[in-house]
Tab-separated table of C-alpha atoms in Angstrom:
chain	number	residue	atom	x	y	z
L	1083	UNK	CA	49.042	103.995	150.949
L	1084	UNK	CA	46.426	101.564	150.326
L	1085	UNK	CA	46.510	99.053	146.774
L	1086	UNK	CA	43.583	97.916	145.983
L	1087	UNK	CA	43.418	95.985	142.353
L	1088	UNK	CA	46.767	97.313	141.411
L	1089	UNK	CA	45.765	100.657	142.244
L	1090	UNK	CA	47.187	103.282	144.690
L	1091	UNK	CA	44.820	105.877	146.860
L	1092	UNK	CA	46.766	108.755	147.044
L	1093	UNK	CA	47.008	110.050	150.551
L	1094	UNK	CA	45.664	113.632	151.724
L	1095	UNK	CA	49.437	114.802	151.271
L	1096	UNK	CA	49.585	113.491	147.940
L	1097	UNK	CA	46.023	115.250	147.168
L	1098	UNK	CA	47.347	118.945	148.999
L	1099	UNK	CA	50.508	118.677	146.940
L	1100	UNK	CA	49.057	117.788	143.674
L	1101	UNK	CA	46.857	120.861	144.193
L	1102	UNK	CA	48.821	123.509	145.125
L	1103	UNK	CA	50.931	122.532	142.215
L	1104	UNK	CA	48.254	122.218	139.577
L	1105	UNK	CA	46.894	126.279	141.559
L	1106	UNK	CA	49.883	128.171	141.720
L	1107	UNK	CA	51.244	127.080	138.334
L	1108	UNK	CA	48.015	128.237	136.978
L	1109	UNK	CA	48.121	131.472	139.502
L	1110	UNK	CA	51.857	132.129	137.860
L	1111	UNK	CA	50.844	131.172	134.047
L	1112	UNK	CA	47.406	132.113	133.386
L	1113	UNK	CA	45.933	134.104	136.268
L	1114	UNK	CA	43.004	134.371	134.274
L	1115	UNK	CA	41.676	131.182	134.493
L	1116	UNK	CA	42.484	130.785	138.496
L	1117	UNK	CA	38.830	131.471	138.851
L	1118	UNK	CA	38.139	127.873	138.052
L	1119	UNK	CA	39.259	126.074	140.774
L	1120	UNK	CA	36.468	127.851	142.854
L	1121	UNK	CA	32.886	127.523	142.966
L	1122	UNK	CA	29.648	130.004	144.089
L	1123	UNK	CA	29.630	128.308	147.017
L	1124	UNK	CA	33.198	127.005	148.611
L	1125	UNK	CA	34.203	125.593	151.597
L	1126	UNK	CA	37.841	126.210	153.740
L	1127	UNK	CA	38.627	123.831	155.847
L	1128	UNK	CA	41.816	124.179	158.580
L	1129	UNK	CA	43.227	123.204	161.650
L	1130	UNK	CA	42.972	125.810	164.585
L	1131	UNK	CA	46.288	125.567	167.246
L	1132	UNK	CA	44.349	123.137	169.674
L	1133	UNK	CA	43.783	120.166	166.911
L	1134	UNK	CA	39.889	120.763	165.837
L	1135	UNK	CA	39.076	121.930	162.263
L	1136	UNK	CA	37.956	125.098	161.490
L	1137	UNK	CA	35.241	125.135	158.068
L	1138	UNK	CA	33.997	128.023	156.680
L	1139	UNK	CA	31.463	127.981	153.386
L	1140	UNK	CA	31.872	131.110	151.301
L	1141	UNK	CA	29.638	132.549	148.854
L	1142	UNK	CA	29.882	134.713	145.586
């Protein structure tokens, strides 16, 4: 993790934990309001079995 000025860049685990957190506490809580962690337009990024990345942009 790199410190620059005292502070700490969170790494992409950090980031993917934080969120699915923060999501499926909302999901379990307030379902209702799950709607705002998306946008019109999203994107879904992941890894297909040989290593490359997979992105898809989705729209409402």
């Amino acid at each position: 993790m790199a410190v620059s000025d005292g502070v700490q860049t969170p790494t992409p685990q950090m980031v993917g934990n934080a969120f699915v957190e923060q999501y499926y506490s909302i999901l379990h809580r307030d379902p209702d309001h799950v709607h705002r962690f998306y946008h019109e337009s999203s994107v879904l990024s992941r890894p297909e079995e040989d290593g490359t990345m997979t992105t898809v942009t989705t729209t409402a």
